[in-house]
Coordinates of C-alpha atoms in Angstrom, one line a residue:
X1 CA 7.0 9.3 34.0
X2 CA 7.0 12.3 31.9
X3 CA 6.4 10.3 28.8
X4 CA 3.5 8.7 30.6
X5 CA 1.9 11.9 31.5
X6 CA 2.3 13.1 28.0
X7 CA 0.6 9.9 26.7
X8 CA -2.4 10.4 29.1
X9 CA -2.8 14.0 28.1
X10 CA -2.8 13.1 24.6
X11 CA -5.5 10.5 25.3
X12 CA -7.5 12.8 27.4
X13 CA -7.6 15.5 24.6
X14 CA -8.7 12.9 21.9
X15 CA -11.3 11.8 24.1
X16 CA -12.7 15.0 25.1
X17 CA -12.5 16.8 21.5
X18 CA -12.6 14.2 19.0
X19 CA -15.5 11.9 20.3
X20 CA -13.4 8.7 21.2
X21 CA -10.9 9.1 18.4
X22 CA -13.5 9.4 15.7
X23 CA -12.1 12.0 13.3
X24 CA -13.2 13.6 9.9
X25 CA -10.0 13.6 8.2
X26 CA -10.9 13.1 4.7
X27 CA -10.8 16.1 2.3
X28 CA -10.2 16.6 -1.4
X29 CA -8.9 20.2 -0.8
X30 CA -7.1 21.5 1.9
X31 CA -6.7 19.4 5.3
X32 CA -9.9 19.8 7.7
X33 CA -9.6 21.7 10.8
X34 CA -9.8 19.1 13.1
X35 CA -7.0 17.2 11.0
X36 CA -4.6 20.3 11.6
X37 CA -5.5 20.4 15.3
X38 CA -4.7 16.8 15.4
X39 CA -1.4 17.0 13.8
X40 CA -0.5 20.0 16.1
X41 CA -1.3 17.8 19.2
X42 CA 0.8 15.0 18.0
X43 CA 3.7 17.4 17.4
X44 CA 3.5 19.2 20.6
X45 CA 2.9 16.3 22.8
X46 CA 4.3 13.4 20.7
X47 CA 7.8 14.6 20.1
X48 CA 8.6 15.1 23.9
X49 CA 7.4 11.5 24.1
X50 CA 10.0 10.3 21.6
X51 CA 12.6 12.2 23.2
X52 CA 11.8 10.8 26.6
X53 CA 12.0 7.3 25.4
X54 CA 15.2 7.8 23.5
X55 CA 16.8 9.2 26.7
X56 CA 15.6 6.1 28.8
X57 CA 17.0 3.9 26.1
X58 CA 20.2 5.5 25.9
X59 CA 20.8 5.3 29.6
X60 CA 19.4 1.7 30.2
X61 CA 20.9 -0.2 27.2
X62 CA 24.3 -1.1 27.5
X63 CA 26.6 -1.1 24.4
X64 CA 27.2 -5.0 24.6
X65 CA 23.3 -5.5 24.2
X66 CA 23.2 -3.1 21.4
X67 CA 26.1 -4.8 19.6
X68 CA 24.4 -8.3 20.1
X69 CA 21.2 -7.0 18.8
X70 CA 23.1 -5.4 15.6
X71 CA 24.8 -8.7 15.2
X72 CA 21.7 -10.8 15.0
X73 CA 20.1 -8.3 12.8
X74 CA 23.0 -8.6 10.4
X75 CA 23.2 -12.7 10.5
X76 CA 19.4 -13.2 10.2
X77 CA 18.6 -15.4 7.3
X78 CA 17.4 -14.0 4.2
X79 CA 14.7 -16.7 3.7
X80 CA 13.3 -16.2 6.9
X81 CA 13.4 -12.4 6.4
X82 CA 11.3 -13.0 2.9
X83 CA 8.8 -15.1 4.8
X84 CA 8.4 -12.8 7.6
X85 CA 8.1 -9.8 5.3
X86 CA 5.7 -11.5 3.0
X87 CA 3.5 -12.8 5.8
X88 CA 3.2 -9.4 7.6
X89 CA 2.8 -7.8 4.5
X90 CA -0.7 -10.0 4.1
X91 CA -1.7 -9.8 7.8
X92 CA -1.4 -6.3 8.6
X93 CA -4.0 -5.1 5.9
X94 CA -6.2 -8.1 6.9
X95 CA -6.0 -6.9 10.3
X96 CA -7.1 -3.4 9.3
X97 CA -9.8 -4.7 7.2
X98 CA -11.4 -6.8 10.1
X99 CA -10.7 -4.6 13.1
X100 CA -11.0 -0.9 11.7
X101 CA -12.9 -1.0 8.5
X102 CA -15.3 -3.8 9.0
X103 CA -14.7 -4.9 5.4
X104 CA -16.7 -1.5 4.3
X105 CA -15.7 0.4 1.4
X106 CA -14.0 3.7 1.9
X107 CA -15.1 5.5 -1.2
X108 CA -17.3 5.1 -4.3
X109 CA -14.1 4.3 -6.4
X110 CA -14.1 0.9 -4.9
X111 CA -17.8 0.1 -6.0
X112 CA -16.6 1.1 -9.6
X113 CA -13.4 -1.2 -9.4
X114 CA -15.7 -4.0 -8.0
X115 CA -18.1 -3.5 -10.8
X116 CA -15.5 -3.8 -13.4
X117 CA -14.1 -6.9 -11.9
X118 CA -17.5 -8.4 -11.9
X119 CA -17.8 -7.5 -15.6
X120 CA -14.4 -9.1 -16.3
X121 CA -15.1 -12.2 -14.2
X122 CA -18.2 -12.8 -16.5
X123 CA -16.1 -12.4 -19.7
X124 CA -17.8 -8.9 -20.5
X125 CA -16.4 -5.4 -20.7
X126 CA -20.0 -3.6 -20.4
X127 CA -23.7 -4.4 -19.8
X128 CA -26.5 -2.4 -21.3
X129 CA -28.0 0.4 -19.1
X130 CA -31.1 -0.9 -17.3
X131 CA -34.5 0.9 -17.8
X132 CA -34.9 4.3 -16.2
X133 CA -31.1 4.6 -16.6
X134 CA -30.9 8.0 -14.8
X135 CA -32.0 6.2 -11.7
X136 CA -28.8 4.0 -11.9
X137 CA -26.4 7.1 -12.4
X138 CA -23.4 6.6 -9.9
X139 CA -20.1 8.2 -9.3
X140 CA -17.4 6.6 -11.5
X141 CA -19.5 4.4 -13.5
X142 CA -20.3 5.6 -17.1
X143 CA -24.0 5.0 -18.0
X144 CA -24.2 6.1 -21.6
X145 CA -26.6 3.4 -22.8
X146 CA -23.7 1.2 -21.6
X147 CA -22.8 0.6 -18.0
X148 CA -19.1 0.4 -17.4
X149 CA -16.3 1.7 -15.1
X150 CA -14.5 4.7 -16.0
X151 CA -11.4 3.2 -14.8
X152 CA -8.4 1.5 -16.5
X153 CA -8.9 -2.3 -16.2
X154 CA -5.4 -3.5 -14.9
X155 CA -6.7 -3.5 -11.2
X156 CA -10.0 -5.1 -12.1
X157 CA -8.3 -7.8 -13.8
X158 CA -6.6 -8.7 -10.7
X159 CA -9.7 -8.3 -8.6
X160 CA -11.8 -10.4 -10.9
X161 CA -9.9 -13.5 -9.6
X162 CA -10.7 -12.7 -6.2
X163 CA -14.5 -12.2 -7.3
X164 CA -14.4 -15.7 -8.9
X165 CA -13.1 -17.2 -5.8
X166 CA -15.3 -15.3 -3.5
X167 CA -12.6 -13.5 -1.7
X168 CA -12.0 -10.1 -3.5
X169 CA -11.0 -8.6 0.1
X170 CA -7.7 -10.8 -0.1
X171 CA -6.3 -9.7 -3.4
X172 CA -4.8 -6.3 -2.2
X173 CA -3.4 -8.1 1.1
X174 CA -1.7 -10.7 -1.0
X175 CA -0.3 -7.8 -3.4
X176 CA 1.1 -6.1 -0.4
X177 CA 3.0 -9.0 0.8
X178 CA 4.4 -9.9 -2.6
X179 CA 5.4 -6.1 -2.5
X180 CA 7.1 -6.5 0.6
X181 CA 9.1 -9.3 -0.8
X182 CA 10.1 -7.1 -3.9
X183 CA 11.1 -4.2 -1.6
X184 CA 13.6 -6.6 0.1
X185 CA 15.1 -8.2 -3.0
X186 CA 15.5 -4.7 -4.6
X187 CA 17.1 -3.1 -1.4
X188 CA 19.3 -6.2 -0.8
X189 CA 20.9 -5.7 -4.2
X190 CA 21.7 -2.2 -3.4
X191 CA 22.4 -2.1 0.3
X192 CA 22.8 -5.6 1.7
X193 CA 20.5 -7.8 3.7
X194 CA 20.6 -5.9 6.8
X195 CA 19.5 -2.8 5.2
X196 CA 17.1 -4.4 3.0
X197 CA 15.3 -5.7 6.3
X198 CA 15.0 -2.2 7.4
X199 CA 13.6 -1.1 4.2
X200 CA 11.0 -3.7 4.4
X201 CA 10.2 -2.8 8.0
X202 CA 9.8 0.7 6.8
X203 CA 7.5 -0.4 4.1
X204 CA 5.3 -2.2 6.2
X205 CA 5.1 0.6 8.8
X206 CA 3.7 3.1 6.3
X207 CA 0.0 3.7 7.2
X208 CA -0.5 4.6 3.5
X209 CA 0.8 1.2 2.4
X210 CA -1.2 -0.8 5.1
X211 CA -4.4 1.1 4.7
X212 CA -4.5 1.1 0.8
X213 CA -3.9 -2.6 1.0
X214 CA -6.8 -3.0 3.5
X215 CA -9.1 -1.4 0.7
X216 CA -10.1 -2.3 -2.8
X217 CA -8.6 0.8 -4.2
X218 CA -5.9 0.4 -7.0
X219 CA -2.9 2.1 -5.1
X220 CA -1.5 -1.5 -3.8
X221 CA -1.6 -3.0 -7.4
X222 CA 0.3 -0.2 -9.1
X223 CA 2.8 -0.2 -6.2
X224 CA 3.2 -4.1 -6.6
X225 CA 3.9 -3.8 -10.3
X226 CA 6.4 -0.6 -10.0
X227 CA 8.2 -2.7 -7.3
X228 CA 8.6 -5.9 -9.4
X229 CA 9.3 -3.8 -12.5
X230 CA 12.4 -2.4 -10.5
X231 CA 13.4 -5.7 -9.5
X232 CA 13.3 -7.0 -13.1
X233 CA 15.2 -4.0 -14.4
X234 CA 17.8 -4.6 -11.6
X235 CA 18.2 -8.1 -12.5
X236 CA 18.4 -7.5 -16.2
X237 CA 21.2 -5.0 -15.7
X238 CA 22.9 -7.7 -13.6
X239 CA 22.9 -10.0 -16.8
X240 CA 20.1 -12.4 -15.4
X241 CA 18.6 -12.9 -18.9
X242 CA 15.8 -12.3 -20.9
X243 CA 13.1 -13.2 -18.2
X244 CA 14.2 -10.2 -16.3
X245 CA 13.2 -7.9 -19.1
X246 CA 10.3 -9.6 -19.8
X247 CA 9.2 -9.1 -16.2
X248 CA 10.2 -5.6 -16.2
X249 CA 7.9 -4.9 -19.3
X250 CA 5.0 -7.0 -18.2
X251 CA 4.9 -5.3 -14.7
X252 CA 5.2 -1.6 -16.6
X253 CA 2.2 -2.8 -18.7
X254 CA 0.2 -4.0 -15.6
X255 CA 1.3 -0.6 -13.9
X256 CA 0.2 1.5 -17.0
X257 CA -3.3 -0.4 -17.3
X258 CA -3.9 0.4 -13.6
X259 CA -3.0 3.9 -12.9
X260 CA -1.4 5.4 -16.2
X261 CA 0.0 8.7 -14.8
X262 CA 1.7 6.7 -12.0
X263 CA 3.3 4.4 -14.3
X264 CA 4.5 6.9 -16.9
X265 CA 5.8 9.3 -14.0
X266 CA 7.6 6.7 -12.0
X267 CA 8.1 3.6 -14.3
X268 CA 8.9 5.2 -17.6
X269 CA 12.3 6.8 -16.3
X270 CA 13.2 3.3 -14.7
X271 CA 12.5 1.6 -18.1
X272 CA 14.8 4.1 -19.8
X273 CA 17.4 3.6 -17.2
X274 CA 17.0 -0.1 -17.7
X275 CA 17.2 0.1 -21.5
X276 CA 20.4 2.3 -21.2
X277 CA 22.1 -0.3 -18.8
X278 CA 21.5 -3.1 -21.4
X279 CA 22.7 -0.9 -24.4
X280 CA 25.9 -0.3 -22.3

């Protein structure tokens, strides 16, 4: 009852002060005032809800039932886990696209990526600036007599396949599903199948992962590349053969040509680790 009352209070505050859950959360600098207020309310009203529900669970769930759930989780087949994680990795971003975003772009960056993908799909890197070129100036697109995106072309290269097929909105969800599979495979090698399923669920529960995959931004693509690069390094260290090292190198190249700073910061140390393992 306390948890229900707290949830009702939370909903009432949101309705009264946030105009039916419409929030101005975006900021390139410090968090906005309304975002900080939201976070404070979630902490003040949300944490007691978690405590109440945990108390209810501890008092109502018997040890035998928990042991049965634990055994079923440990024995769940890996193949089904891979299929479920891959499918959810695709379906969750698609649900966010249709139910929340309405397939609308979030930022001007997406327009630049789409423009670059259209150029690549037509086998071009640039087009001449149109007459009255100042009228066509746009953020994130270079317009210096030639018109082209300011971004690296790794993600537009992948997006170009969606452009050619008429489904550009599908590419990031597919990459998200493939990344969920990579997360499971990497975690299974380190911690076993049961904990690999936990890692996959935590990956899919991340709002950043799901929301990013629902857009046409490049974060999902670089995460996909780095996850499979890590899997390739892992398999090459285990003696899987040249294909694993080639997979790691190819994925690092894709990550670098998508978001170079991310690839260098996260991927380069892993490549060094993989190369050192092969040397030993």
